[in-house]
mmCIF file of C-alpha atoms and ligand atoms in Angstrom:
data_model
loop_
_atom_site.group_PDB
_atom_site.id
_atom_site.type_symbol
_atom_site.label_atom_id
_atom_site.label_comp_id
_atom_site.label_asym_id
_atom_site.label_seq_id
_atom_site.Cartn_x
_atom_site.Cartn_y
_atom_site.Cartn_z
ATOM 1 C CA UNK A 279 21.417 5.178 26.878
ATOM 2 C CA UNK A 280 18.881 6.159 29.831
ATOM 3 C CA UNK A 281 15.749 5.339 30.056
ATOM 4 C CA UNK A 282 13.449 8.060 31.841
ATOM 5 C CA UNK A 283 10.052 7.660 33.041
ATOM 6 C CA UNK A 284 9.149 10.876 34.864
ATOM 7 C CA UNK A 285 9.241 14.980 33.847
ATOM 8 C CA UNK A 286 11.681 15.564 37.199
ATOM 9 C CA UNK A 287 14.489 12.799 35.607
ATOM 10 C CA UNK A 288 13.742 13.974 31.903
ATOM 11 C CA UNK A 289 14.262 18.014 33.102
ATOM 12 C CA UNK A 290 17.281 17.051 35.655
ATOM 13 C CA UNK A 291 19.202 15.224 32.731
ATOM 14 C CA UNK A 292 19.231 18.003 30.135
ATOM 15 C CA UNK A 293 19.522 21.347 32.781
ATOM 16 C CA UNK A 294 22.886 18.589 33.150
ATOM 17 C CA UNK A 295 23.787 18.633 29.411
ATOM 18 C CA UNK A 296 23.046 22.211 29.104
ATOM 19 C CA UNK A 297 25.293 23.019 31.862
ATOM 20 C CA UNK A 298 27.592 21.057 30.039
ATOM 21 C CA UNK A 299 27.136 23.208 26.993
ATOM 22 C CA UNK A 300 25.763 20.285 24.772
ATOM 23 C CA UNK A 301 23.180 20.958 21.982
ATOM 24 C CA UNK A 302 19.690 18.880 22.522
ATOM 25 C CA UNK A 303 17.655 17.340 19.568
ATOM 26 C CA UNK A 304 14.244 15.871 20.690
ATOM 27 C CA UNK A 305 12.363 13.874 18.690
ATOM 28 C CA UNK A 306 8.548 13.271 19.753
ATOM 29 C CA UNK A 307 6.960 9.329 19.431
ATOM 30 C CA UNK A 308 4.160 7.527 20.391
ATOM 31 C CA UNK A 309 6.389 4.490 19.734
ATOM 32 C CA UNK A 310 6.458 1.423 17.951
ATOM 33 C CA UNK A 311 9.161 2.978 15.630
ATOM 34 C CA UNK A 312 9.440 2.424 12.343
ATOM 35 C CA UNK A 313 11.934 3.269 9.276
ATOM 36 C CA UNK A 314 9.847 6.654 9.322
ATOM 37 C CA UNK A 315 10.991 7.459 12.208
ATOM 38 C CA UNK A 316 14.228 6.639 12.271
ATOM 39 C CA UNK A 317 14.963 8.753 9.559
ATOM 40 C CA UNK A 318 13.209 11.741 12.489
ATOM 41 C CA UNK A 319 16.084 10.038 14.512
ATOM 42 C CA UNK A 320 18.743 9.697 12.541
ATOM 43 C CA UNK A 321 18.561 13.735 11.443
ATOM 44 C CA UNK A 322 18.336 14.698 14.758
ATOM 45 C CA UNK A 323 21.274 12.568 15.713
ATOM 46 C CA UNK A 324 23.263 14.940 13.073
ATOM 47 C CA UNK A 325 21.721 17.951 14.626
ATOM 48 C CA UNK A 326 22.949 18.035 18.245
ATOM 49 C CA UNK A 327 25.502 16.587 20.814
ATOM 50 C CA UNK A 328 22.787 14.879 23.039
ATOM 51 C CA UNK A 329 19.628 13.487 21.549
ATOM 52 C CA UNK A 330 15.964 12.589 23.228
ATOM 53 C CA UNK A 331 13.469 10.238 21.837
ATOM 54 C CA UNK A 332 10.014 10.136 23.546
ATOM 55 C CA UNK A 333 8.099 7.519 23.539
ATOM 56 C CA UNK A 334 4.464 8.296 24.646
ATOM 57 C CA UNK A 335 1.534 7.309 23.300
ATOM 58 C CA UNK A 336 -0.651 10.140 24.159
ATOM 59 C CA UNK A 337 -3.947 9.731 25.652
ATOM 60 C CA UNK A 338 -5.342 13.834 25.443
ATOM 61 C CA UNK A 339 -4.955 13.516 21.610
ATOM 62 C CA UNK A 340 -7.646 10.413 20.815
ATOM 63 C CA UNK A 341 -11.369 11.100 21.183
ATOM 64 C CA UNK A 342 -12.970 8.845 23.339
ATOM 65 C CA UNK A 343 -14.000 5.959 19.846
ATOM 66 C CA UNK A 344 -10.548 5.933 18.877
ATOM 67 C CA UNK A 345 -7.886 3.377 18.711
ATOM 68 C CA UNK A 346 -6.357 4.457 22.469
ATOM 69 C CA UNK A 347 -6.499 1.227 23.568
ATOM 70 C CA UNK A 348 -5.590 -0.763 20.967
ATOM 71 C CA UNK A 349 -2.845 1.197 19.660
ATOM 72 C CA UNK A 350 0.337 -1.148 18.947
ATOM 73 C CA UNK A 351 3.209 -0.657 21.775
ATOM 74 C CA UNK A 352 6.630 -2.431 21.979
ATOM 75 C CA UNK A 353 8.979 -0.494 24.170
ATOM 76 C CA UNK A 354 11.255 -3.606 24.445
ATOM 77 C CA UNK A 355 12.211 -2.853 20.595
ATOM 78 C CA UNK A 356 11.669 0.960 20.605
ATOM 79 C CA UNK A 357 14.596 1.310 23.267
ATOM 80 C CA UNK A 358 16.808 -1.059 21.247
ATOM 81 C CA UNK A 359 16.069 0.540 17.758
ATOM 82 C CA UNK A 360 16.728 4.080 20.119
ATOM 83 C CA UNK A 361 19.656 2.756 21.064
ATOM 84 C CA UNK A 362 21.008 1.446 17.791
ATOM 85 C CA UNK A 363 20.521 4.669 16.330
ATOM 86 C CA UNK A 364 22.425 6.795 18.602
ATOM 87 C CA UNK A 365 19.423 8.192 21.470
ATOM 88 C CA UNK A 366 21.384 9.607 24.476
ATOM 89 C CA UNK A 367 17.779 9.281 26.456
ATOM 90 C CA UNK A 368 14.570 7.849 25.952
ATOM 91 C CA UNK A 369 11.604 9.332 27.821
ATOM 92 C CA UNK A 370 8.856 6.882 28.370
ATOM 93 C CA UNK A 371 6.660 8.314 30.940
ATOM 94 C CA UNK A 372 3.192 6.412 32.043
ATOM 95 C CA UNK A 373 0.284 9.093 31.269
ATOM 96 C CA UNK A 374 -0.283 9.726 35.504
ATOM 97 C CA UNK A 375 3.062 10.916 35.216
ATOM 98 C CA UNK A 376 2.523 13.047 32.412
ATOM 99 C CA UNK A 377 -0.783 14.092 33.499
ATOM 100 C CA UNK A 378 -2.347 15.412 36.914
ATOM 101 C CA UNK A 379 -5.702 13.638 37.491
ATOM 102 C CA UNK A 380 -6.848 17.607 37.403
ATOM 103 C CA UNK A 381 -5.002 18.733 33.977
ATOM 104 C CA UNK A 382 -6.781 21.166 33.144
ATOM 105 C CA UNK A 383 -4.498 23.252 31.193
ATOM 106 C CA UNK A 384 -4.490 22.988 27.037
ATOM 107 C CA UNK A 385 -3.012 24.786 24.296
ATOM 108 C CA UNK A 386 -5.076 25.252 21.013
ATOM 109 C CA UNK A 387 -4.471 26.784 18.068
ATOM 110 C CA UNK A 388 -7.929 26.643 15.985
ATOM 111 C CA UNK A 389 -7.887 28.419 12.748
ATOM 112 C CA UNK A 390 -5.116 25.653 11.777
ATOM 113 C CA UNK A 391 -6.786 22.831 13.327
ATOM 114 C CA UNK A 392 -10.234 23.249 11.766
ATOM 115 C CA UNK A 393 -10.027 21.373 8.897
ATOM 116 C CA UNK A 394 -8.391 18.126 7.337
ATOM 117 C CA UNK A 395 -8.187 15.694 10.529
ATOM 118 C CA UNK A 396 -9.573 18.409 13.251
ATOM 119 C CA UNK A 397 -12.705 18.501 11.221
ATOM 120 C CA UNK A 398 -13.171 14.262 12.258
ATOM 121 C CA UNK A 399 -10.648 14.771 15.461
ATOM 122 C CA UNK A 400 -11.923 17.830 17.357
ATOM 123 C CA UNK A 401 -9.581 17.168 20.327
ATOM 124 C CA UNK A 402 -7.191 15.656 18.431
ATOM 125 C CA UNK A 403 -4.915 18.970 17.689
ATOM 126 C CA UNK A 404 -5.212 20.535 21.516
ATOM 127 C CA UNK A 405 -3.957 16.917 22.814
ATOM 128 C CA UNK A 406 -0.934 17.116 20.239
ATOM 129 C CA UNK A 407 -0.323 21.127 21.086
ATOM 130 C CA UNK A 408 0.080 20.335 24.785
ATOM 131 C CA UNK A 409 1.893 17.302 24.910
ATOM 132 C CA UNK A 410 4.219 18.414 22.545
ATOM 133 C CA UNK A 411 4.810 21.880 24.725
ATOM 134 C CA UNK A 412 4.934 20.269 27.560
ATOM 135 C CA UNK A 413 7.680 17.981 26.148
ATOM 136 C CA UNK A 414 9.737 21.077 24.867
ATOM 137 C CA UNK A 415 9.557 22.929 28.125
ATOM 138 C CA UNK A 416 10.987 19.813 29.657
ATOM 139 C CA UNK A 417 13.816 19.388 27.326
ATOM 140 C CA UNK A 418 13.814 22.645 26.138
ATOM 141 C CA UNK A 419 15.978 21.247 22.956
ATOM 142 C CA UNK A 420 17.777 23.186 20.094
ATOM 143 C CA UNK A 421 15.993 21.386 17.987
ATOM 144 C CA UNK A 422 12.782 19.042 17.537
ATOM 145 C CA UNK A 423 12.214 16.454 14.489
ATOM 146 C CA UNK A 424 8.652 15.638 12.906
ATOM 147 C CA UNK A 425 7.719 13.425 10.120
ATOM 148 C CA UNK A 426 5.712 15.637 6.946
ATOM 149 C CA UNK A 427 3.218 12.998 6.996
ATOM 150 C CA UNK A 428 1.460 14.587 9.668
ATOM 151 C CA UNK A 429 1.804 18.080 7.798
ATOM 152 C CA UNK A 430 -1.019 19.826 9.623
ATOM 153 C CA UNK A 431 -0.157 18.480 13.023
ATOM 154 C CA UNK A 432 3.505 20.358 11.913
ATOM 155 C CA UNK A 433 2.121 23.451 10.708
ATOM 156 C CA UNK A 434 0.184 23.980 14.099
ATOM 157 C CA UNK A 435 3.305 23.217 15.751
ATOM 158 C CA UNK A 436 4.904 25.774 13.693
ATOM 159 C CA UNK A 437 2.510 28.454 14.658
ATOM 160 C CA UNK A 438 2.269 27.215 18.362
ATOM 161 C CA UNK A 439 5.955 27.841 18.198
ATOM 162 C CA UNK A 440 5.632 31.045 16.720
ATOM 163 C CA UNK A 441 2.823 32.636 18.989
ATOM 164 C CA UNK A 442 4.780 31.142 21.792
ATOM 165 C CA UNK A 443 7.844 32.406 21.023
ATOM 166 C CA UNK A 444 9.475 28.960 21.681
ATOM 167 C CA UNK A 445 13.315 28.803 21.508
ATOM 168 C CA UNK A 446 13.435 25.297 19.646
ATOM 169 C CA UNK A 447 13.750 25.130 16.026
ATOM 170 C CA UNK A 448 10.760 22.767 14.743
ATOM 171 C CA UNK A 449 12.158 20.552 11.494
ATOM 172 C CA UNK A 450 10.006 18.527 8.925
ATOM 173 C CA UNK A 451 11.152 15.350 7.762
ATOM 174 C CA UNK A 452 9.820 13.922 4.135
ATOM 175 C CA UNK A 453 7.629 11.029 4.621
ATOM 176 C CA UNK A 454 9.077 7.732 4.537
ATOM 177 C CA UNK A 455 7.639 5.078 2.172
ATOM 178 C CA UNK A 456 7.497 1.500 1.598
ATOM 179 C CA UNK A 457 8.857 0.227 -1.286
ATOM 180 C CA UNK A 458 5.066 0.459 -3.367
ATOM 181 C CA UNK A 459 4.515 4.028 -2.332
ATOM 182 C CA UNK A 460 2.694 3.744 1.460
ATOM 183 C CA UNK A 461 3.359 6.190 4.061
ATOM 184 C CA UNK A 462 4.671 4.475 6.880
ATOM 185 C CA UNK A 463 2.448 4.693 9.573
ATOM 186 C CA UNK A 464 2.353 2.322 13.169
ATOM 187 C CA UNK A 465 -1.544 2.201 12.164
ATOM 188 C CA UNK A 466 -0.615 -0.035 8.923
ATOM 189 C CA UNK A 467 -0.358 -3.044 11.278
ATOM 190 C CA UNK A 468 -3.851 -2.824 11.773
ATOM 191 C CA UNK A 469 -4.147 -3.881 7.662
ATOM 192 C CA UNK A 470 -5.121 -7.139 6.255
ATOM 193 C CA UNK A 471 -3.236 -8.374 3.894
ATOM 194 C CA UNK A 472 -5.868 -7.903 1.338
ATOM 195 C CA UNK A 473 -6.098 -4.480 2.538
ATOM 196 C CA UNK A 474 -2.303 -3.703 2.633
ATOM 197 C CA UNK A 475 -2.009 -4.930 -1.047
ATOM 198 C CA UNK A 476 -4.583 -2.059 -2.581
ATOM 199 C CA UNK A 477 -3.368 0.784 -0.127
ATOM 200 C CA UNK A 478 -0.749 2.135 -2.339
ATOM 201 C CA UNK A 479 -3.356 3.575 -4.690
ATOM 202 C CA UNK A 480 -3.705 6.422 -2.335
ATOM 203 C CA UNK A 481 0.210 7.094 -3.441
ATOM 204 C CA UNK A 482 -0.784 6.666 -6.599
ATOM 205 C CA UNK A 483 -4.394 8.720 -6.764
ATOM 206 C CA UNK A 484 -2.171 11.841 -5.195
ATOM 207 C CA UNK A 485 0.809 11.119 -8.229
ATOM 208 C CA UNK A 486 -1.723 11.135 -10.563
ATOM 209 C CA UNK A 487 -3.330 14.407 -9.633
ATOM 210 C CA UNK A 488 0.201 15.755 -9.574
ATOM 211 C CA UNK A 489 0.493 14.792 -13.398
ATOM 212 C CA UNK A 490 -3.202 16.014 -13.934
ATOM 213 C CA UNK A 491 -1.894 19.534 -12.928
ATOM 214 C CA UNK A 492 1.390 19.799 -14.725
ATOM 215 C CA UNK A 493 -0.985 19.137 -17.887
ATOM 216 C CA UNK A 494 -2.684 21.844 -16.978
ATOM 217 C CA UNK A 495 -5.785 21.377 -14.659
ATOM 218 C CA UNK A 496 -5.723 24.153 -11.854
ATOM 219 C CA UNK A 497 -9.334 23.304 -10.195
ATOM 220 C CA UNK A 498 -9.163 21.659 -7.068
ATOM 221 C CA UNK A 499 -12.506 20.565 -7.451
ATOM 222 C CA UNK A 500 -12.149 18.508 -10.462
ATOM 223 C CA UNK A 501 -8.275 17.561 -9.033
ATOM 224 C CA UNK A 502 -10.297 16.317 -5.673
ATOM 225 C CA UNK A 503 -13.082 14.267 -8.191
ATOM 226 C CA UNK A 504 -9.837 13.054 -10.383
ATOM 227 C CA UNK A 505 -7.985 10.982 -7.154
ATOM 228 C CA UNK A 506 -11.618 10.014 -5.910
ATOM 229 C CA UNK A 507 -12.595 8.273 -9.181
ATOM 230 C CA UNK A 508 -9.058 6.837 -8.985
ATOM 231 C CA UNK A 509 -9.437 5.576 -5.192
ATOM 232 C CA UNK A 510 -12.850 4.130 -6.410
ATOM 233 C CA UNK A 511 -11.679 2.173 -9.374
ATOM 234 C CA UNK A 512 -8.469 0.850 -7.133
ATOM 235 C CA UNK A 513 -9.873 0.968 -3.321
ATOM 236 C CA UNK A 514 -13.270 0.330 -3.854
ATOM 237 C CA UNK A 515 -14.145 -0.586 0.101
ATOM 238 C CA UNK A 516 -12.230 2.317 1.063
ATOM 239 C CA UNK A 517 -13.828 5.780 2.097
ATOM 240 C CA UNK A 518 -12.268 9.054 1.846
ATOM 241 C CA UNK A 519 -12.689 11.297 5.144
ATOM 242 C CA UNK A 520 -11.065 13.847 3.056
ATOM 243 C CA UNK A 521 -9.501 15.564 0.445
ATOM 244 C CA UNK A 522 -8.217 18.787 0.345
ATOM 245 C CA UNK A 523 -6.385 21.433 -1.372
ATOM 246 C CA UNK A 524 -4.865 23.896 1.113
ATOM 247 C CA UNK A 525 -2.391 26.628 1.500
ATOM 248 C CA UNK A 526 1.168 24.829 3.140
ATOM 249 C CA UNK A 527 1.196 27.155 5.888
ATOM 250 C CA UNK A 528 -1.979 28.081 6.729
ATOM 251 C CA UNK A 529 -4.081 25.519 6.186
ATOM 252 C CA UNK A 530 -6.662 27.221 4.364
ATOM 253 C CA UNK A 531 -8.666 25.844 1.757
ATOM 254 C CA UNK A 532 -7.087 26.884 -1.908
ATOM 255 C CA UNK A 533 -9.948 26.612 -4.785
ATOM 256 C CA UNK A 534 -7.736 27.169 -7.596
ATOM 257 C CA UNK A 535 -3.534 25.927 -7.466
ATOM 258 C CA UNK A 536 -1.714 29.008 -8.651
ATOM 259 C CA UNK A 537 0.536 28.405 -6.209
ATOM 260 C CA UNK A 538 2.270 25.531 -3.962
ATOM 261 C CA UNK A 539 -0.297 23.845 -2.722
ATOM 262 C CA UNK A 540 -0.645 20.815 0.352
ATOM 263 C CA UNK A 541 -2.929 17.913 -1.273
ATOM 264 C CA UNK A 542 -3.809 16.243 2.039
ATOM 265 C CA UNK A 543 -5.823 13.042 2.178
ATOM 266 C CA UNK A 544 -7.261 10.650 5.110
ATOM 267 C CA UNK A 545 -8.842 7.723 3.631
ATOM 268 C CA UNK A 546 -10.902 4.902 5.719
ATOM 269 C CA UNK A 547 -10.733 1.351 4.639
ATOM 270 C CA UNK A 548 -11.875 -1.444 6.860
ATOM 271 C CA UNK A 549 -11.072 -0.273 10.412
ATOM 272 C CA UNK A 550 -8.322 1.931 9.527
ATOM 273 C CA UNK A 551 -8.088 5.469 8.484
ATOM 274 C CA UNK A 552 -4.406 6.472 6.727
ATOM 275 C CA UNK A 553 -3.408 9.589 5.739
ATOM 276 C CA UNK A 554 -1.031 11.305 3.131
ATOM 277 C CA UNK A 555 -0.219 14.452 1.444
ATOM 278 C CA UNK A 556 1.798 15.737 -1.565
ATOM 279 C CA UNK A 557 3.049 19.249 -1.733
ATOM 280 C CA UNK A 558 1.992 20.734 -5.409
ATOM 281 C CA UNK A 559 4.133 22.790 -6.848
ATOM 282 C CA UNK A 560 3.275 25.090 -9.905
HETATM 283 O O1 PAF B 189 3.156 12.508 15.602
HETATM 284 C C1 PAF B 189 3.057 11.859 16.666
HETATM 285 O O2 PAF B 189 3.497 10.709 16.779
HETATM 286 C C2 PAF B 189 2.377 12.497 17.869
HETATM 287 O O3 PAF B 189 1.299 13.268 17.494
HETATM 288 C C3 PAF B 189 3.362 13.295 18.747
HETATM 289 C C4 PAF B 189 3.944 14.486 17.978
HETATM 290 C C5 PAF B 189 4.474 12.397 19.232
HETATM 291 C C6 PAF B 189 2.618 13.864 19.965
HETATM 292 O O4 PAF B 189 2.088 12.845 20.739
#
């Protein structure tokens, strides 16, 4: 496996494979990998002959009072869990190399990125859209992996894709769990224990609206009050940022579920804000 640090080595090594006439999956990081995404990994290892994991942890997508900084890194263990899992290449570039010191160039796409986490992120979304193009022009893969926790960072991806008539096919991966229902996230290191114990009511508070509508609530309203009550009874020092009922695809806010329906939630607790989602269907 080769490790790459700059755009020139990352580009030289797949115009290579392609020449070669070998398939490319990529599959996007900020690192310190997890069982989530290894799952991103091992798909994409089924998906092509050569596969690419990045590991960058981003610095255009935080806002300046976000966890930058502090954000856990291990690329020791990332390149040996890459390795183990079948990575052809991982790309671990220092930001400088990623970024000019006069970037000035961004790609937006704002009716998507309006709500959920753009509404408490405002740059969040245009950091995501051009790393993540930038990444794609470099490998210019067949096809690029993403975890479904992130659901609106996928569906802007989809429609950056779209609008930019990018070659790659962009794939969603289910979100991986722990055992008592939490999404798998880097950011769950930065739990306490006491913390970590309550967090899987957020599983539970979107399972339960689930149930509420198959018994036949449709108002997103009262489905939204139904998994607050339940966060407040089992996460009482928690804080939801929000909680919303939107079309899959567009992002839009659906009042009434007639239809499948994304049930997206970011919850704060302590220093930590998680997110999840469950897709509704009727
Ligand atoms: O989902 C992530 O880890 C990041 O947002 C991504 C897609 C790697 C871009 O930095």
């Amino acid at each position: 496996m080769d490790l790459l640090n700059t755009p020139a080595a990352l580009r030289s090594q797949c115009r290579q494979w392609r020449a070669q006439g070998k398939s490319i999956a990529l599959v996007p990081t900020m690192g310190f990998l997890h069982d989530g995404h290894m799952s991103l990994i091992d798909h994409a290892r089924g998906r092509a002959d050569r596969l690419v994991v990045s590991v960058f942890v981003n610095p255009t997508q935080f806002g300046p009072n976000e966890d930058l900084d502090r954000y856990p890194r291990d690329l020791p263990r990332d390149l040996a869990l890459a390795q183990a899992h079948g990575a052809d290449a991982v790309f671990a570039p220092e930001p400088g190399a990623m970024y000019q010191p006069d970037h000035s160039t961004w790609v937006e796409v704002p009716e998507l990125a309006k709500g959920l986490c753009g509404a408490s992120r405002p740059i969040h979304f245009r950091g995501v859209c051009t790393v993540v193009l930038k990444l794609l022009n470099l490998v210019q893969p067949d096809v690029a992996v993403f975890g479904q926790k992130d659901w609106q960072q996928l569906a802007i991806l989809r429609r950056m894709a779209r609008d930019l008539d990018l070659d790659a096919e962009l794939v969603g991966m289910p979100i991986f769990r722990e055992a008592d229902g939490l999404a798998m996230s880097s950011r769950n290191v930065y739990l306490t224990a006491e913390e970590r114990a309550k967090v899987p009511a957020i599983r539970q508070g979107l399972l339960l609206v689930r149930q509420t509508l198959a018994a036949g609530e449709k108002d997103a309203a009262r489905l939204g009050e139904i998994f607050c009550e339940h966060l407040a009874a089992n996460l009482p020092e928690s804080r939801p940022d929000y909680v919303s009922f939107v079309d899959p695809e567009s992002i839009s806010p659906v009042a009434h579920i007639s239809e499948a329906t994304l049930l997206a939630v970011a919850v704060c607790i302590g220093k930590v804000r998680l997110i999840d989602n469950i897709l509704l269907e009727v």
